Short mmCIF file of C-alpha atoms and ligand atoms in Angstrom, two decimals:
data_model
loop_
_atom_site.label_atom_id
_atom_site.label_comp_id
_atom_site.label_asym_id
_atom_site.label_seq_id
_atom_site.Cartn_x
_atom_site.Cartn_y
_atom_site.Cartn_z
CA UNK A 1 -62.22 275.31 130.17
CA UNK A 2 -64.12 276.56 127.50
CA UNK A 3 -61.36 278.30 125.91
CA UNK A 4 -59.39 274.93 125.78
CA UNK A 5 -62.26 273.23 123.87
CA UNK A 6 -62.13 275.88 121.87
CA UNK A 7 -58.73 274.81 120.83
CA UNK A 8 -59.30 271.32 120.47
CA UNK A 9 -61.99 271.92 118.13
CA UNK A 10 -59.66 274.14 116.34
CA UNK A 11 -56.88 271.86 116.71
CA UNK A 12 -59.33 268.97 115.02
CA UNK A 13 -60.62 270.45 112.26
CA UNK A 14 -56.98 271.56 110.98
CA UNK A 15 -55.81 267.67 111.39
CA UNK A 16 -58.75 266.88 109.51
CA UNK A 17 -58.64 269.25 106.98
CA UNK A 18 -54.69 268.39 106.41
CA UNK A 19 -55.59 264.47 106.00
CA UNK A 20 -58.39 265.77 103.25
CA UNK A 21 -55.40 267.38 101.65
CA UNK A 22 -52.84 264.53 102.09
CA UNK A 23 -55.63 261.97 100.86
CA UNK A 24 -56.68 264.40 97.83
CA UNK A 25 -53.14 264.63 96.55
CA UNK A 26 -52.39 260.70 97.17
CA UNK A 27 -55.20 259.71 94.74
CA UNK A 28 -54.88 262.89 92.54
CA UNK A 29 -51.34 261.87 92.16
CA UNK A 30 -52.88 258.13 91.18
CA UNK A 31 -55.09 259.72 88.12
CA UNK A 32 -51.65 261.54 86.57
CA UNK A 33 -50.73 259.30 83.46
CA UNK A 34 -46.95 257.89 83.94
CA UNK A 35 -45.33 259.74 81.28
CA UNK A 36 -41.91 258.26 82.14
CA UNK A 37 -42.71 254.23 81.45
CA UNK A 38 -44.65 254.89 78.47
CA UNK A 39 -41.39 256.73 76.75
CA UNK A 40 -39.64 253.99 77.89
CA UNK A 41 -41.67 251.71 76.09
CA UNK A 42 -42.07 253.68 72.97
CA UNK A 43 -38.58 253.71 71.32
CA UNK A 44 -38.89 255.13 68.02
CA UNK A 45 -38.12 251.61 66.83
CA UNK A 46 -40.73 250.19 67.97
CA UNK A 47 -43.16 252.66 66.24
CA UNK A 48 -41.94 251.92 62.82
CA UNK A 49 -43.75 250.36 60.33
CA UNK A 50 -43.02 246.07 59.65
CA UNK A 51 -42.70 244.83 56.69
CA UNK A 52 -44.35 242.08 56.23
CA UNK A 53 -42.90 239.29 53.35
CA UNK A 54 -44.33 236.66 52.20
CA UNK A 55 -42.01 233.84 50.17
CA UNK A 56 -41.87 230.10 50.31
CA UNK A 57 -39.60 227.47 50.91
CA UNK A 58 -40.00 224.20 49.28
CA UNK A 59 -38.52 221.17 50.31
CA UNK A 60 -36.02 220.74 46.90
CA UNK A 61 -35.14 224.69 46.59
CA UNK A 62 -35.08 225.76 49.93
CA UNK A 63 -31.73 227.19 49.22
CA UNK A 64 -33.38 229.55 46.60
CA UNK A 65 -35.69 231.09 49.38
CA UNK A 66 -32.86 231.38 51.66
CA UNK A 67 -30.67 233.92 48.98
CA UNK A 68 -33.79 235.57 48.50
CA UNK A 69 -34.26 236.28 52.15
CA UNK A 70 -30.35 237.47 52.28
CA UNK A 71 -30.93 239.79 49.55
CA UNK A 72 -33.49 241.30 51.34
CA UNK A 73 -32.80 241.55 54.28
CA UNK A 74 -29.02 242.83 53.24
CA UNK A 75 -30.53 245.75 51.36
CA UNK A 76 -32.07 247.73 53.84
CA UNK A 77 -32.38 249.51 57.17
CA UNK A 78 -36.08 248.67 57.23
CA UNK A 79 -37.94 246.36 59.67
CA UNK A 80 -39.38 243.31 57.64
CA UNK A 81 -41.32 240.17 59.36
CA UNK A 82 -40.56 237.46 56.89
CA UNK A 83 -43.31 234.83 56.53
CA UNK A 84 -41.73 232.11 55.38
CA UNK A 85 -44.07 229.15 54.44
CA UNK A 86 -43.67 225.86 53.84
CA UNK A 87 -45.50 222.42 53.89
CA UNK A 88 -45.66 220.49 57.38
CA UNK A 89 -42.59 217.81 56.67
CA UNK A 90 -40.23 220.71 55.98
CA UNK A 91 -40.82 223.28 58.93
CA UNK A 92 -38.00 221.80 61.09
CA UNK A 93 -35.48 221.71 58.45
CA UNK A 94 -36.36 225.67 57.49
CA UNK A 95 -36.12 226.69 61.48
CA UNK A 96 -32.79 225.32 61.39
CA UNK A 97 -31.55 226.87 58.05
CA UNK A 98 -32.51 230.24 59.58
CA UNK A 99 -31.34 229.56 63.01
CA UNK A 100 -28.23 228.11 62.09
CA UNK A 101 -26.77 230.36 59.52
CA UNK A 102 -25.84 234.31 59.18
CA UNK A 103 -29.85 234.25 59.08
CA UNK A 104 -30.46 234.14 62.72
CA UNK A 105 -30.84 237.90 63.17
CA UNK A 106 -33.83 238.34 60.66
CA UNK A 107 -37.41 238.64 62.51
CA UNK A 108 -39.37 235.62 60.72
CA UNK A 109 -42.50 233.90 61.18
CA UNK A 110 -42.65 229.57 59.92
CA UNK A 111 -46.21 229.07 58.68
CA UNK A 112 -47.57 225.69 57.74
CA UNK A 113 -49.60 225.69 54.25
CA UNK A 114 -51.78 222.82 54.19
CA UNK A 115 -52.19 221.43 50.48
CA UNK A 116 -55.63 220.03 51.51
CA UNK A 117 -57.00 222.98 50.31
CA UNK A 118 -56.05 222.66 46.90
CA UNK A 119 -58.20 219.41 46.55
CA UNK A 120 -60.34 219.00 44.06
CA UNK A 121 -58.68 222.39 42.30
CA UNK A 122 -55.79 221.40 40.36
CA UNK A 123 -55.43 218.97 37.45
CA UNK A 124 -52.98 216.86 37.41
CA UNK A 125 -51.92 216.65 33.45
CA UNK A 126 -49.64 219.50 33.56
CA UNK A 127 -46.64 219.81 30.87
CA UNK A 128 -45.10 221.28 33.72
CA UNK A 129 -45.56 219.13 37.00
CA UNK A 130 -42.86 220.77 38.67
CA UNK A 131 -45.38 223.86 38.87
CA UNK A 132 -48.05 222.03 39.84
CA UNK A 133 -46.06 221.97 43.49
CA UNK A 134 -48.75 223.06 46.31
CA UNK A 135 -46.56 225.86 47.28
CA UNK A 136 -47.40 227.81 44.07
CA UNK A 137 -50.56 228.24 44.84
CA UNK A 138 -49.70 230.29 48.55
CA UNK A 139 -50.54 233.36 46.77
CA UNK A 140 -54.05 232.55 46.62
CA UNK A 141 -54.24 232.34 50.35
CA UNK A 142 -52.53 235.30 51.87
CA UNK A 143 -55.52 236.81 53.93
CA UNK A 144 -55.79 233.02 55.33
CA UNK A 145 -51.59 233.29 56.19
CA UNK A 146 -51.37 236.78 57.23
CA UNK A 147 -53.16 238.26 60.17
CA UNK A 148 -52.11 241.52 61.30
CA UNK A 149 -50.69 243.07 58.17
CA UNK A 150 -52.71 245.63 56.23
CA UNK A 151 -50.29 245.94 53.26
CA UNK A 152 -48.00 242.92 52.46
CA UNK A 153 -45.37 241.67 50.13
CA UNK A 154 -45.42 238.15 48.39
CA UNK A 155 -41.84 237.50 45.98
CA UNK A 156 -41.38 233.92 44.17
CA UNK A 157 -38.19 232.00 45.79
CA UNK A 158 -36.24 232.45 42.63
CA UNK A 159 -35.23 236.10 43.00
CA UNK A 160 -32.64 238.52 44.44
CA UNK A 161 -33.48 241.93 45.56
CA UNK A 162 -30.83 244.45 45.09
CA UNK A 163 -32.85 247.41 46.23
CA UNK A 164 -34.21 249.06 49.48
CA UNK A 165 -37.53 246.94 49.47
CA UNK A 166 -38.96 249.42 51.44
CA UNK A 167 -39.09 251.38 47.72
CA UNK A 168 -41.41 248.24 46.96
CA UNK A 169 -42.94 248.49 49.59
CA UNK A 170 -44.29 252.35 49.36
CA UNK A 171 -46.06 250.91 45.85
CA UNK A 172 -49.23 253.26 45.37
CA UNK A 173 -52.10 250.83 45.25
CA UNK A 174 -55.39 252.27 43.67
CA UNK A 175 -58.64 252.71 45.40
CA UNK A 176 -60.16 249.71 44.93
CA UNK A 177 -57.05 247.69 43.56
CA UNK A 178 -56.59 244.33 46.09
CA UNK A 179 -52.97 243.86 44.41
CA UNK A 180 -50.31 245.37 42.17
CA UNK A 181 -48.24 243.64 39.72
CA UNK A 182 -45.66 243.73 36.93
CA UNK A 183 -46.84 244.55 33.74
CA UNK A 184 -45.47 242.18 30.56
CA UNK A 185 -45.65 244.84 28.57
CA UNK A 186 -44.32 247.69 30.30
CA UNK A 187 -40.43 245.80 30.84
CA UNK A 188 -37.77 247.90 29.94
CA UNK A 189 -35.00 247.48 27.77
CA UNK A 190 -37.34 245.64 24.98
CA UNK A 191 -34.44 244.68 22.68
CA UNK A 192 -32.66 242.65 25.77
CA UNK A 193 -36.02 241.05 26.11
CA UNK A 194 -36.86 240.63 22.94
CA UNK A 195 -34.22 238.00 22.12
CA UNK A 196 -35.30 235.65 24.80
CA UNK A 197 -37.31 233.37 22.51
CA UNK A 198 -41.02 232.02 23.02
CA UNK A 199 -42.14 234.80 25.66
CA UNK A 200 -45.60 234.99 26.14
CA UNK A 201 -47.02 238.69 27.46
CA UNK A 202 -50.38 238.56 26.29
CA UNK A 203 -53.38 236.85 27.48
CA UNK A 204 -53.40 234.56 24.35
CA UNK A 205 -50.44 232.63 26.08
CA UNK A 206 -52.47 231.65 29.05
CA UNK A 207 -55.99 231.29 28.10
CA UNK A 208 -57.60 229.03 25.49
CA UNK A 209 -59.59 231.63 23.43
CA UNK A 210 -61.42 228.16 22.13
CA UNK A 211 -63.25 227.36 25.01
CA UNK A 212 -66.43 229.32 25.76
CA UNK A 213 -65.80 229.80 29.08
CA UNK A 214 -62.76 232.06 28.59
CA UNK A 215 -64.39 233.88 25.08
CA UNK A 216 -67.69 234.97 27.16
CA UNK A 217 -64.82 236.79 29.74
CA UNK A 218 -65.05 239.35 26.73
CA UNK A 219 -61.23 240.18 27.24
CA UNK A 220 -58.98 241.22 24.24
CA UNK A 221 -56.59 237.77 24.01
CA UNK A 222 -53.91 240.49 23.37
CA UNK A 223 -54.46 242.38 26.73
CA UNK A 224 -51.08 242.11 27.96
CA UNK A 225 -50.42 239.77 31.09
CA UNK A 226 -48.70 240.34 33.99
CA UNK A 227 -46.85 238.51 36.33
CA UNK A 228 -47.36 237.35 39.67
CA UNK A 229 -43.89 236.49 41.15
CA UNK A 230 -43.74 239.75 42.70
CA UNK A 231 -46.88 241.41 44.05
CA UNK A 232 -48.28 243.80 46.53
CA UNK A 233 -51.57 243.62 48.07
CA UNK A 234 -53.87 245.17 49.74
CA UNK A 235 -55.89 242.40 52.51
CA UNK A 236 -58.89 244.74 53.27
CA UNK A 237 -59.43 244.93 49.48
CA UNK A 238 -58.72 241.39 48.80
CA UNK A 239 -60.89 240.21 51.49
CA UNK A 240 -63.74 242.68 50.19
CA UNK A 241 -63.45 241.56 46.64
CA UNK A 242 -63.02 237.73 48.12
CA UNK A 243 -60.23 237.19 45.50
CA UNK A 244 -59.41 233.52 46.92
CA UNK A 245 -62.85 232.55 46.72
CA UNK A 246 -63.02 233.93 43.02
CA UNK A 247 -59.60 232.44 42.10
CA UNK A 248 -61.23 229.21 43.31
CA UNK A 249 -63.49 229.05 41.34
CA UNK A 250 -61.68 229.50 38.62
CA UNK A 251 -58.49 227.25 39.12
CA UNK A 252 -62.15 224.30 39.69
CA UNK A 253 -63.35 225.51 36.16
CA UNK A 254 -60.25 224.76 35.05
CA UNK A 255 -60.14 221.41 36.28
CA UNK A 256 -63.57 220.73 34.30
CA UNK A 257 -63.21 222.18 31.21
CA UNK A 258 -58.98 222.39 30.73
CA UNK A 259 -59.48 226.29 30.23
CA UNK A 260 -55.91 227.13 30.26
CA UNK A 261 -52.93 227.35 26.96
CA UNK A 262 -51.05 224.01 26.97
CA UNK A 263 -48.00 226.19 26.07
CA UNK A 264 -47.77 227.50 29.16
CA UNK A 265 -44.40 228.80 30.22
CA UNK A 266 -45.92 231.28 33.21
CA UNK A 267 -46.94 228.67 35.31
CA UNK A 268 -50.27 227.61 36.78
CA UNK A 269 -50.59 229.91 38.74
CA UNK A 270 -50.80 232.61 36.40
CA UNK A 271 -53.52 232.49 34.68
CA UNK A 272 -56.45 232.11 37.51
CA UNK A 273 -54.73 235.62 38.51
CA UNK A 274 -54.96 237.15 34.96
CA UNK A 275 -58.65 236.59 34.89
CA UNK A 276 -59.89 237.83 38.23
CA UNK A 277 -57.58 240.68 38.11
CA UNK A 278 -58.27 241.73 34.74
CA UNK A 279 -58.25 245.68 34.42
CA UNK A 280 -58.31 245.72 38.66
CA UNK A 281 -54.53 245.96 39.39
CA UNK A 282 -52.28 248.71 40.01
CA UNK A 283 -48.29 248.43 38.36
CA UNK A 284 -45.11 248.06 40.04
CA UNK A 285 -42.31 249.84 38.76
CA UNK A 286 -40.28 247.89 35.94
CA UNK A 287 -37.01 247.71 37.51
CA UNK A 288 -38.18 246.14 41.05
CA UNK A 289 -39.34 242.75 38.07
CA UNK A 290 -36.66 241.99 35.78
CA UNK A 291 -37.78 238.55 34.91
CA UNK A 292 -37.07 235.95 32.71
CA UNK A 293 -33.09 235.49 33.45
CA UNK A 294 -34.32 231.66 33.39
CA UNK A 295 -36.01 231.65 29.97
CA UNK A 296 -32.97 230.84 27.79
CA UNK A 297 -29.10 229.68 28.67
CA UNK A 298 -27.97 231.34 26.18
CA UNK A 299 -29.56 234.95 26.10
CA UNK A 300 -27.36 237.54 28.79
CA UNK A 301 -28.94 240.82 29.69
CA UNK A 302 -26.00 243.86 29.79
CA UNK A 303 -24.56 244.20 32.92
CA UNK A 304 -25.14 247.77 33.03
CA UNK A 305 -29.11 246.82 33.08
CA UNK A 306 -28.18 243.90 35.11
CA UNK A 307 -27.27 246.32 37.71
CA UNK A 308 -29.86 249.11 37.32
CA UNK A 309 -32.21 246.31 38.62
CA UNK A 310 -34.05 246.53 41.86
CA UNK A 311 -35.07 243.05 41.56
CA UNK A 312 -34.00 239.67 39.48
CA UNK A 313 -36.51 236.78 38.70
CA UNK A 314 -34.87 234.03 37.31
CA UNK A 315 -38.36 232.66 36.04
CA UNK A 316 -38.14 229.99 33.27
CA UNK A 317 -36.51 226.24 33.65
CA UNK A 318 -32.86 227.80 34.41
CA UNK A 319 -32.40 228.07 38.03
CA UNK A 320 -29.27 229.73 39.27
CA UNK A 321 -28.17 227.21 41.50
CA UNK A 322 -28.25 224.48 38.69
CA UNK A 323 -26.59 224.22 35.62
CA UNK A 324 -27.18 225.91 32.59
CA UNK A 325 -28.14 229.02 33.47
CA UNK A 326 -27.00 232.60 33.37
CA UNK A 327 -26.11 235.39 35.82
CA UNK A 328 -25.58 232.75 38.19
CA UNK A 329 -22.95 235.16 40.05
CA UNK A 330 -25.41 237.66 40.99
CA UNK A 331 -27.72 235.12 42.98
CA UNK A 332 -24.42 232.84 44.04
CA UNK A 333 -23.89 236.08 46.02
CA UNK A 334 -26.26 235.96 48.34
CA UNK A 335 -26.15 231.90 48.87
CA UNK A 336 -26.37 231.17 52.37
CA UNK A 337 -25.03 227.29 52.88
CA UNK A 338 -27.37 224.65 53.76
CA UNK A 339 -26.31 223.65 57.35
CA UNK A 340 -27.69 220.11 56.84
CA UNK A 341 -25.53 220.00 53.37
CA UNK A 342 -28.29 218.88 51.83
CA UNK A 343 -28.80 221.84 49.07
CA UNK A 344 -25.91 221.95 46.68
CA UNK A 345 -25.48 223.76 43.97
CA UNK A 346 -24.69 222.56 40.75
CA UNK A 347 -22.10 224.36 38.53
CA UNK A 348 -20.06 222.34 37.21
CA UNK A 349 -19.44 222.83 33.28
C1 NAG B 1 -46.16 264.14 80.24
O1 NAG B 1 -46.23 264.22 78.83
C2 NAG B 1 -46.84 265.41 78.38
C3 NAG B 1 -46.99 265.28 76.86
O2 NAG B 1 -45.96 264.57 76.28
C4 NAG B 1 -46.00 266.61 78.81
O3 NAG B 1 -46.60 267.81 78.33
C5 NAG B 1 -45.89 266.62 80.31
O4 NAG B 1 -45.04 267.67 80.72
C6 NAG B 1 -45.35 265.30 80.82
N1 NAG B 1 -45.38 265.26 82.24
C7 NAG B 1 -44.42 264.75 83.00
C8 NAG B 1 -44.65 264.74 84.48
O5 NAG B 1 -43.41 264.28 82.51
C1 NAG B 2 -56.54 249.08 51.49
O1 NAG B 2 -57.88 249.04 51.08
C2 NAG B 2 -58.77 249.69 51.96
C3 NAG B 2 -60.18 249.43 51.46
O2 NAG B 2 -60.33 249.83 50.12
C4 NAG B 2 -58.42 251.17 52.02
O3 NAG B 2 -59.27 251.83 52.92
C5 NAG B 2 -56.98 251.30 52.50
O4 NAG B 2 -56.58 252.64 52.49
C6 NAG B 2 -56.05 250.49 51.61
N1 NAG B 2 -54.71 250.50 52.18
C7 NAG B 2 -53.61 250.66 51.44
C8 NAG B 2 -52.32 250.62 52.18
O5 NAG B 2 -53.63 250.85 50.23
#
């Protein structure tokens, strides 16, 4: 009797000591990370950087933005968000344009600018009204548009891209430098450019050196300028330096004391950006800005420079799409129709 006891006892402690073991590998088993979802997850696609470009699309050149964003996007393997923005009346028509065309496969985000915030900041006696449209002024506002993106792009509607933009994209930015830009008087090919008539690439051409306001700045009115159809900038540095809230203040200085050249061919834009950027900016390479193939019907770049070019701004009153203008092949290109039929372009001669 004893001995059978004996074996019970035995018996019991070995079922109990083999649950211990079943119940120590059940939850040990729990605690062991799941190495074969995560790789699942983790495509090497999904770990490579996004691109994040900003352009706009305005209601009477939406077809401008569109080429643009075919350029781009036709140019390289990389993985770009487009932000394209646009004022409230126009978002519909823009979703369709994208959805409905050879566009549909880019990764894009619509995002409403609201012109509200320009109140109170802009005067309204420009020789150019055409620039005074809302949409100009987007590049003042890109922390406010942007969100998640460290490092972003921002390119005027009027261009074509004919390189990799992730080349634009690797752009060394300075310590300290919230943007980089273009330099007026680092373009290549000065005799080409030098024929355009009336260009402006000093500071003279945007600021009045008469008014006080712009003298006590203490900068050289032949600094050159730069421009600000293509940049790339930095938001933790532009947030740090509060660049909106200093470019601000200057576009409501302007609007009290008409600081800015009447001449101006830049845009309004421009010269807010010259000021608060002055001797903070890092440069872009020359070839991803050749600029000015709006400035003058009648002056052709070569086509051999034509085609070294990562990038063409047709900058000036000459837009590709209407008539006069030049090198209106190279953007014609990469038109994408207007589904509506609304944007045509104008050619005729
Ligand atoms: C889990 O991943 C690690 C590191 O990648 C690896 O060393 C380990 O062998 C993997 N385990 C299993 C069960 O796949
Ligand atoms: C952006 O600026 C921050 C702050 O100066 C810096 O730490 C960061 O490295 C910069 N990033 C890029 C991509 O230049």
């Amino acid at each position: 009797m004893a001995l059978l006891r004996k074996i019970n006892q035995v018996l019991l402690f070995l079922l109990i000591v083999t649950l211990c073991v079943i119940l120590y590998k059940k939850v040990h088993k729990g605690t062991v990370p799941k190495n074969d979802t995560d790789d699942e997850s983790e495509t090497p696609e999904e770990l490579e950087e996004e691109i994040p470009v900003v352009i706009c699309a305005a209601a009477g050149r939406m077809g401008a933005t569109m080429a643009a964003i075919n350029s781009i996007y036709s140019n390289t393997d990389a993985n770009i968000l487009f932000y394209v923005v646009g004022l409230r009346n126009t978002l519909t028509r823009i979703r369709k344009w994208i959805e409905h065309s050879k566009l549909r496969e880019i990764n894009f985000k619509i995002v409403e600018f609201n012109p509200m915030v320009l109140k109170g900041k802009i005067r309204p006696d420009s020789p150019r009204p055409e620039l005074l449209q809302p949409l100009n002024f987007v590049r003042f506002y890109l922390p406010l548009l942007i969100h998640q993106h460290e490092k972003v792009i921002y390119l005027d509607d009027d261009v074509i891209v004919q390189g990799d933009i992730q080349e634009l994209y690797d752009t060394t930015l300075a310590l300290g430098h919230a943007a980089a830009f273009s330099d007026d008087c680092d373009l290549p090919s000065a005799q080409d450019i030098n024929r355009l008539v009336g260009l402006q690439n000093t500071y003279m051409g945007y600021l009045d050196y008469r008014k006080k306001a712009i003298k006590d700045l203490g900068i050289s009115p032949s600094t050159c300028s730069f421009n600000p159809g293509v940049i790339v900038a930095n938001m933790t540095e532009w947030k740090h330096q509060r660049i909106t809230k200093q470019l601000e203040k200057w576009m409501q200085k302007n609007v009290e004391e008409n600081l800015y050249s009447s001449s101006l061919g830049g845009g309004v834009a421009t010269s807010p950006m010259l000021i608060v950027f002055h001797g903070k900016y890092s440069t872009i390479n020359p070839l991803w800005h050749i600029r000015h193939l709006g400035w003058n019907p009648d002056a052709r770049y070569s086509e051999h420079f034509l085609q070294e070019a990562k990038l063409l701004h047709w900058n000036g009153r000459h837009k590709p799409w209407d008539f006069p203008s030049v090198h209106n092949d190279l953007w014609e290109s990469w038109f994408v129709p207007d589904p509506a039929g609304i944007f045509k372009l104008n050619h005729h001669s």
